[in-house]
Amino acid sequence: MEDKKVILLFSDLEGTILNDEEGRYAEEDMYGLLEQIERMQSITGAEVHIHLVSPVFEKQMEKIIDDIDTNIIRYNIKNQEKTRIKEIEGGTCTPEIGVSSSYKKFNNKVVPFKPPIKCKDADVSLYGKESYVMNWCEYYSEKGRLKTAIYCGNGRNDSLAMKYVKKKANGFVVCPVNSKDEAKNQADFISEKADLKGITEGIFKINNGIEKAVHSHEEKASKIKDDYDFEIY
């Protein structure tokens, strides 16, 4: 059986999945995001692979991944008739203080930011995010499985990864309303909502665009699904 195509979904944490005020998310908001991920899988026939990219420390990243994975498992059990959402595939973050930042896995999912060889910018996460996104996009491209990529973020340190997703992966960038100008300048869609609700609305709009393209061109549906030749509206 041929492996399914993959849609890579990258997301920052602070001000995107986690709200700015409390550094957490409401469970009902997470279920809203999972509904749109499942909808995307149903429309495209592809698998959505989720990755988290954030300058939080290792232990916090692992805790967040475990928490979201628990919600994914519960969602899948509750919605057995729908396409199964995969648990988070991976993440990148800041190593704990005193821990080597060499590019090795903390556990089965998480790697530290890969610092640039030569860089005048002190923000390692800016380049660490870009490198991580590039590696995963290239990995699935080489396997012939990458369908597209989506990047959700709100800060300056997301800007290079956003540029890569748009130019190299023919993908989409989503920003919540609480985003810096450097991020908004790269966005295909800027939500009027903040945090997790904002990125969920962006993915909702992408899904609407895919459905409209497919339904408007049924005789060319397979090509449209590959190219995603539509505008977010």
mmCIF file of N, CA and C in Angstrom, residues 49-142:
data_model
loop_
_atom_site.group_PDB
_atom_site.id
_atom_site.type_symbol
_atom_site.label_atom_id
_atom_site.label_comp_id
_atom_site.label_asym_id
_atom_site.label_seq_id
_atom_site.Cartn_x
_atom_site.Cartn_y
_atom_site.Cartn_z
ATOM 1 N N HIS A 49 0.932 16.056 9.711
ATOM 2 C CA HIS A 49 1.959 15.769 10.712
ATOM 3 C C HIS A 49 2.277 17.061 11.456
ATOM 4 N N ILE A 50 2.091 17.049 12.768
ATOM 5 C CA ILE A 50 2.215 18.257 13.581
ATOM 6 C C ILE A 50 3.607 18.360 14.204
ATOM 7 N N HIS A 51 4.168 19.576 14.143
ATOM 8 C CA HIS A 51 5.473 19.856 14.755
ATOM 9 C C HIS A 51 5.385 21.155 15.546
ATOM 10 N N LEU A 52 6.021 21.195 16.717
ATOM 11 C CA LEU A 52 6.054 22.390 17.547
ATOM 12 C C LEU A 52 7.444 23.000 17.520
ATOM 13 N N VAL A 53 7.506 24.309 17.324
ATOM 14 C CA VAL A 53 8.793 25.013 17.236
ATOM 15 C C VAL A 53 8.734 26.225 18.161
ATOM 16 N N SER A 54 9.546 26.210 19.215
ATOM 17 C CA SER A 54 9.437 27.262 20.219
ATOM 18 C C SER A 54 10.719 27.369 21.039
ATOM 19 N N PRO A 55 11.056 28.580 21.501
ATOM 20 C CA PRO A 55 12.240 28.740 22.351
ATOM 21 C C PRO A 55 12.031 28.339 23.806
ATOM 22 N N VAL A 56 10.919 27.689 24.133
ATOM 23 C CA VAL A 56 10.763 27.187 25.503
ATOM 24 C C VAL A 56 11.842 26.151 25.780
ATOM 25 N N PHE A 57 12.057 25.853 27.068
ATOM 26 C CA PHE A 57 13.058 24.849 27.424
ATOM 27 C C PHE A 57 12.512 23.437 27.216
ATOM 28 N N GLU A 58 13.456 22.499 27.157
ATOM 29 C CA GLU A 58 13.164 21.087 26.854
ATOM 30 C C GLU A 58 12.033 20.503 27.697
ATOM 31 N N LYS A 59 12.105 20.657 29.014
ATOM 32 C CA LYS A 59 11.112 20.014 29.884
ATOM 33 C C LYS A 59 9.715 20.553 29.644
ATOM 34 N N GLN A 60 9.617 21.863 29.399
ATOM 35 C CA GLN A 60 8.310 22.443 29.113
ATOM 36 C C GLN A 60 7.793 21.938 27.770
ATOM 37 N N MET A 61 8.659 21.842 26.769
ATOM 38 C CA MET A 61 8.257 21.334 25.461
ATOM 39 C C MET A 61 7.727 19.903 25.579
ATOM 40 N N GLU A 62 8.443 19.063 26.311
ATOM 41 C CA GLU A 62 8.008 17.674 26.479
ATOM 42 C C GLU A 62 6.647 17.601 27.165
ATOM 43 N N LYS A 63 6.427 18.463 28.160
ATOM 44 C CA LYS A 63 5.150 18.477 28.875
ATOM 45 C C LYS A 63 4.023 18.906 27.946
ATOM 46 N N ILE A 64 4.274 19.917 27.143
ATOM 47 C CA ILE A 64 3.241 20.407 26.220
ATOM 48 C C ILE A 64 2.911 19.345 25.175
ATOM 49 N N ILE A 65 3.932 18.692 24.642
ATOM 50 C CA ILE A 65 3.699 17.631 23.656
ATOM 51 C C ILE A 65 2.872 16.512 24.267
ATOM 52 N N ASP A 66 3.220 16.091 25.480
ATOM 53 C CA ASP A 66 2.454 15.034 26.142
ATOM 54 C C ASP A 66 1.000 15.443 26.340
ATOM 55 N N ASP A 67 0.789 16.700 26.706
ATOM 56 C CA ASP A 67 -0.560 17.192 26.952
ATOM 57 C C ASP A 67 -1.382 17.222 25.668
ATOM 58 N N ILE A 68 -0.782 17.725 24.590
ATOM 59 C CA ILE A 68 -1.505 17.787 23.309
ATOM 60 C C ILE A 68 -1.750 16.379 22.772
ATOM 61 N N ASP A 69 -0.759 15.505 22.903
ATOM 62 C CA ASP A 69 -0.942 14.110 22.462
ATOM 63 C C ASP A 69 -2.116 13.455 23.189
ATOM 64 N N THR A 70 -2.268 13.750 24.484
ATOM 65 C CA THR A 70 -3.393 13.207 25.243
ATOM 66 C C THR A 70 -4.717 13.679 24.660
ATOM 67 N N ASN A 71 -4.774 14.949 24.293
ATOM 68 C CA ASN A 71 -5.989 15.480 23.679
ATOM 69 C C ASN A 71 -6.250 14.864 22.308
ATOM 70 N N ILE A 72 -5.190 14.604 21.559
ATOM 71 C CA ILE A 72 -5.351 13.956 20.256
ATOM 72 C C ILE A 72 -5.917 12.548 20.423
ATOM 73 N N ILE A 73 -5.378 11.800 21.383
ATOM 74 C CA ILE A 73 -5.864 10.438 21.644
ATOM 75 C C ILE A 73 -7.342 10.463 22.029
ATOM 76 N N ARG A 74 -7.718 11.379 22.909
ATOM 77 C CA ARG A 74 -9.114 11.492 23.324
ATOM 78 C C ARG A 74 -10.009 11.861 22.144
ATOM 79 N N TYR A 75 -9.520 12.765 21.311
ATOM 80 C CA TYR A 75 -10.296 13.173 20.131
ATOM 81 C C TYR A 75 -10.520 11.980 19.204
ATOM 82 N N ASN A 76 -9.476 11.203 18.974
ATOM 83 C CA ASN A 76 -9.583 10.043 18.091
ATOM 84 C C ASN A 76 -10.558 9.002 18.630
ATOM 85 N N ILE A 77 -10.532 8.791 19.941
ATOM 86 C CA ILE A 77 -11.455 7.822 20.552
ATOM 87 C C ILE A 77 -12.904 8.298 20.403
ATOM 88 N N LYS A 78 -13.104 9.590 20.596
ATOM 89 C CA LYS A 78 -14.443 10.162 20.523
ATOM 90 C C LYS A 78 -14.966 10.191 19.093
ATOM 91 N N ASN A 79 -14.076 10.280 18.121
ATOM 92 C CA ASN A 79 -14.475 10.436 16.713
ATOM 93 C C ASN A 79 -13.916 9.293 15.866
ATOM 94 N N GLN A 80 -14.238 8.083 16.236
ATOM 95 C CA GLN A 80 -13.670 6.913 15.579
ATOM 96 C C GLN A 80 -14.089 6.783 14.117
ATOM 97 N N GLU A 81 -15.210 7.418 13.761
ATOM 98 C CA GLU A 81 -15.678 7.311 12.379
ATOM 99 C C GLU A 81 -14.918 8.257 11.449
ATOM 100 N N LYS A 82 -14.126 9.143 12.026
ATOM 101 C CA LYS A 82 -13.379 10.117 11.226
ATOM 102 C C LYS A 82 -11.940 9.656 11.027
ATOM 103 N N THR A 83 -11.204 10.388 10.172
ATOM 104 C CA THR A 83 -9.818 10.007 9.916
ATOM 105 C C THR A 83 -8.982 10.264 11.168
ATOM 106 N N ARG A 84 -8.133 9.320 11.517
ATOM 107 C CA ARG A 84 -7.339 9.402 12.741
ATOM 108 C C ARG A 84 -6.257 10.475 12.621
ATOM 109 N N ILE A 85 -6.158 11.327 13.632
ATOM 110 C CA ILE A 85 -5.110 12.341 13.677
ATOM 111 C C ILE A 85 -3.886 11.740 14.343
ATOM 112 N N LYS A 86 -2.728 11.933 13.722
ATOM 113 C CA LYS A 86 -1.497 11.418 14.295
ATOM 114 C C LYS A 86 -1.058 12.266 15.489
ATOM 115 N N GLU A 87 -0.434 11.620 16.453
ATOM 116 C CA GLU A 87 0.166 12.351 17.563
ATOM 117 C C GLU A 87 1.330 13.191 17.038
ATOM 118 N N ILE A 88 1.772 14.157 17.815
ATOM 119 C CA ILE A 88 2.800 15.100 17.373
ATOM 120 C C ILE A 88 4.056 14.352 16.917
ATOM 121 N N GLU A 89 4.538 14.721 15.740
ATOM 122 C CA GLU A 89 5.682 14.016 15.167
ATOM 123 C C GLU A 89 7.007 14.491 15.760
ATOM 124 N N GLY A 90 7.113 15.755 16.098
ATOM 125 C CA GLY A 90 8.376 16.238 16.630
ATOM 126 C C GLY A 90 8.316 17.690 17.067
ATOM 127 N N GLY A 91 9.426 18.163 17.613
ATOM 128 C CA GLY A 91 9.507 19.542 18.047
ATOM 129 C C GLY A 91 10.950 19.959 18.224
ATOM 130 N N THR A 92 11.163 21.266 18.259
ATOM 131 C CA THR A 92 12.498 21.813 18.515
ATOM 132 C C THR A 92 12.376 22.947 19.507
ATOM 133 N N CYS A 93 13.396 23.104 20.374
ATOM 134 C CA CYS A 93 13.315 24.087 21.445
ATOM 135 C C CYS A 93 14.710 24.400 21.973
ATOM 136 N N THR A 94 14.759 25.146 23.079
ATOM 137 C CA THR A 94 16.003 25.534 23.724
ATOM 138 C C THR A 94 16.443 24.447 24.703
ATOM 139 N N PRO A 95 17.704 24.026 24.661
ATOM 140 C CA PRO A 95 18.159 23.028 25.642
ATOM 141 C C PRO A 95 18.165 23.613 27.048
ATOM 142 N N GLU A 96 18.008 22.743 28.033
ATOM 143 C CA GLU A 96 18.060 23.205 29.422
ATOM 144 C C GLU A 96 19.423 23.843 29.707
ATOM 145 N N ILE A 97 19.459 24.783 30.618
ATOM 146 C CA ILE A 97 20.703 25.462 30.976
ATOM 147 C C ILE A 97 21.723 24.438 31.479
ATOM 148 N N GLY A 98 22.926 24.505 30.926
ATOM 149 C CA GLY A 98 23.970 23.567 31.316
ATOM 150 C C GLY A 98 23.998 22.304 30.488
ATOM 151 N N VAL A 99 23.031 22.174 29.552
ATOM 152 C CA VAL A 99 22.986 20.999 28.680
ATOM 153 C C VAL A 99 23.578 21.375 27.327
ATOM 154 N N SER A 100 24.384 20.502 26.761
ATOM 155 C CA SER A 100 24.999 20.763 25.467
ATOM 156 C C SER A 100 23.927 21.014 24.417
ATOM 157 N N SER A 101 24.164 21.986 23.551
ATOM 158 C CA SER A 101 23.206 22.303 22.493
ATOM 159 C C SER A 101 23.546 21.580 21.192
ATOM 160 N N SER A 102 24.358 20.537 21.273
ATOM 161 C CA SER A 102 24.658 19.757 20.075
ATOM 162 C C SER A 102 23.373 19.192 19.506
ATOM 163 N N TYR A 103 23.338 19.003 18.191
ATOM 164 C CA TYR A 103 22.090 18.631 17.525
ATOM 165 C C TYR A 103 21.812 17.152 17.712
ATOM 166 N N LYS A 104 21.290 16.811 18.869
ATOM 167 C CA LYS A 104 20.918 15.425 19.144
ATOM 168 C C LYS A 104 19.533 15.406 19.790
ATOM 169 N N LYS A 105 18.877 14.283 19.729
ATOM 170 C CA LYS A 105 17.530 14.201 20.269
ATOM 171 C C LYS A 105 17.549 14.168 21.795
ATOM 172 N N PHE A 106 16.622 14.941 22.408
ATOM 173 C CA PHE A 106 16.411 14.838 23.841
ATOM 174 C C PHE A 106 15.703 13.510 24.138
ATOM 175 N N ASN A 107 14.695 13.224 23.319
ATOM 176 C CA ASN A 107 13.937 11.984 23.441
ATOM 177 C C ASN A 107 13.551 11.567 22.037
ATOM 178 N N ASN A 108 12.493 10.832 21.878
ATOM 179 C CA ASN A 108 12.122 10.350 20.558
ATOM 180 C C ASN A 108 11.531 11.434 19.659
ATOM 181 N N LYS A 109 11.191 12.568 20.229
ATOM 182 C CA LYS A 109 10.498 13.583 19.435
ATOM 183 C C LYS A 109 11.212 14.928 19.343
ATOM 184 N N VAL A 110 11.926 15.319 20.379
ATOM 185 C CA VAL A 110 12.379 16.700 20.481
ATOM 186 C C VAL A 110 13.877 16.845 20.245
ATOM 187 N N VAL A 111 14.250 17.879 19.488
ATOM 188 C CA VAL A 111 15.663 18.202 19.277
ATOM 189 C C VAL A 111 15.913 19.653 19.681
ATOM 190 N N PRO A 112 17.129 19.971 20.113
ATOM 191 C CA PRO A 112 17.448 21.371 20.430
ATOM 192 C C PRO A 112 17.611 22.181 19.155
ATOM 193 N N PHE A 113 17.466 23.489 19.268
ATOM 194 C CA PHE A 113 17.720 24.357 18.124
ATOM 195 C C PHE A 113 19.121 24.110 17.592
ATOM 196 N N LYS A 114 19.231 24.036 16.284
ATOM 197 C CA LYS A 114 20.535 23.911 15.662
ATOM 198 C C LYS A 114 21.075 25.316 15.405
ATOM 199 N N PRO A 115 22.142 25.719 16.103
ATOM 200 C CA PRO A 115 22.639 27.087 15.932
ATOM 201 C C PRO A 115 23.319 27.256 14.579
ATOM 202 N N PRO A 116 23.248 28.454 13.989
ATOM 203 C CA PRO A 116 23.927 28.696 12.717
ATOM 204 C C PRO A 116 25.433 28.706 12.896
ATOM 205 N N ILE A 117 26.152 28.370 11.837
ATOM 206 C CA ILE A 117 27.615 28.360 11.904
ATOM 207 C C ILE A 117 28.154 29.778 12.046
ATOM 208 N N LYS A 118 27.641 30.680 11.234
ATOM 209 C CA LYS A 118 28.055 32.085 11.302
ATOM 210 C C LYS A 118 26.796 32.939 11.335
ATOM 211 N N CYS A 119 26.676 33.750 12.365
ATOM 212 C CA CYS A 119 25.455 34.539 12.520
ATOM 213 C C CYS A 119 25.723 35.748 13.403
ATOM 214 N N LYS A 120 25.284 36.931 12.952
ATOM 215 C CA LYS A 120 25.419 38.144 13.743
ATOM 216 C C LYS A 120 24.213 38.340 14.650
ATOM 217 N N ASP A 121 23.128 37.620 14.358
ATOM 218 C CA ASP A 121 21.902 37.747 15.138
ATOM 219 C C ASP A 121 21.988 36.861 16.376
ATOM 220 N N ALA A 122 21.698 37.421 17.527
ATOM 221 C CA ALA A 122 21.822 36.670 18.777
ATOM 222 C C ALA A 122 20.645 35.726 19.015
ATOM 223 N N ASP A 123 19.581 35.841 18.238
ATOM 224 C CA ASP A 123 18.387 35.013 18.442
ATOM 225 C C ASP A 123 18.557 33.667 17.743
ATOM 226 N N VAL A 124 19.039 32.680 18.485
ATOM 227 C CA VAL A 124 19.283 31.348 17.916
ATOM 228 C C VAL A 124 17.987 30.712 17.435
ATOM 229 N N SER A 125 16.862 31.028 18.082
ATOM 230 C CA SER A 125 15.591 30.416 17.694
ATOM 231 C C SER A 125 15.164 30.823 16.285
ATOM 232 N N LEU A 126 15.566 32.005 15.838
ATOM 233 C CA LEU A 126 15.243 32.470 14.487
ATOM 234 C C LEU A 126 15.770 31.491 13.445
ATOM 235 N N TYR A 127 17.023 31.059 13.629
ATOM 236 C CA TYR A 127 17.653 30.129 12.684
ATOM 237 C C TYR A 127 17.352 28.679 13.033
ATOM 238 N N GLY A 128 17.155 28.412 14.328
ATOM 239 C CA GLY A 128 16.826 27.054 14.729
ATOM 240 C C GLY A 128 15.494 26.600 14.168
ATOM 241 N N LYS A 129 14.525 27.490 14.176
ATOM 242 C CA LYS A 129 13.217 27.161 13.613
ATOM 243 C C LYS A 129 13.322 26.925 12.108
ATOM 244 N N GLU A 130 14.024 27.818 11.420
ATOM 245 C CA GLU A 130 14.175 27.672 9.970
ATOM 246 C C GLU A 130 14.849 26.354 9.615
ATOM 247 N N SER A 131 15.926 26.022 10.315
ATOM 248 C CA SER A 131 16.661 24.787 10.039
ATOM 249 C C SER A 131 15.787 23.560 10.257
ATOM 250 N N TYR A 132 15.031 23.567 11.344
ATOM 251 C CA TYR A 132 14.161 22.435 11.671
ATOM 252 C C TYR A 132 13.086 22.246 10.603
ATOM 253 N N VAL A 133 12.444 23.345 10.213
ATOM 254 C CA VAL A 133 11.401 23.295 9.183
ATOM 255 C C VAL A 133 11.980 22.802 7.857
ATOM 256 N N MET A 134 13.123 23.327 7.493
ATOM 257 C CA MET A 134 13.774 22.933 6.244
ATOM 258 C C MET A 134 14.090 21.438 6.235
ATOM 259 N N ASN A 135 14.627 20.927 7.336
ATOM 260 C CA ASN A 135 14.999 19.508 7.404
ATOM 261 C C ASN A 135 13.794 18.593 7.220
ATOM 262 N N TRP A 136 12.679 18.922 7.868
ATOM 263 C CA TRP A 136 11.502 18.067 7.740
ATOM 264 C C TRP A 136 10.860 18.182 6.361
ATOM 265 N N CYS A 137 10.839 19.375 5.799
ATOM 266 C CA CYS A 137 10.288 19.537 4.446
ATOM 267 C C CYS A 137 11.124 18.765 3.428
ATOM 268 N N GLU A 138 12.442 18.854 3.560
ATOM 269 C CA GLU A 138 13.321 18.123 2.645
ATOM 270 C C GLU A 138 13.181 16.613 2.832
ATOM 271 N N TYR A 139 13.010 16.182 4.071
ATOM 272 C CA TYR A 139 12.872 14.746 4.363
ATOM 273 C C TYR A 139 11.678 14.153 3.615
ATOM 274 N N TYR A 140 10.527 14.794 3.701
ATOM 275 C CA TYR A 140 9.348 14.256 3.031
ATOM 276 C C TYR A 140 9.350 14.536 1.525
ATOM 277 N N SER A 141 10.017 15.613 1.117
ATOM 278 C CA SER A 141 10.153 15.870 -0.321
ATOM 279 C C SER A 141 10.969 14.774 -0.989
ATOM 280 N N GLU A 142 12.067 14.384 -0.343
ATOM 281 C CA GLU A 142 12.919 13.333 -0.908
ATOM 282 C C GLU A 142 12.193 11.997 -0.997
#
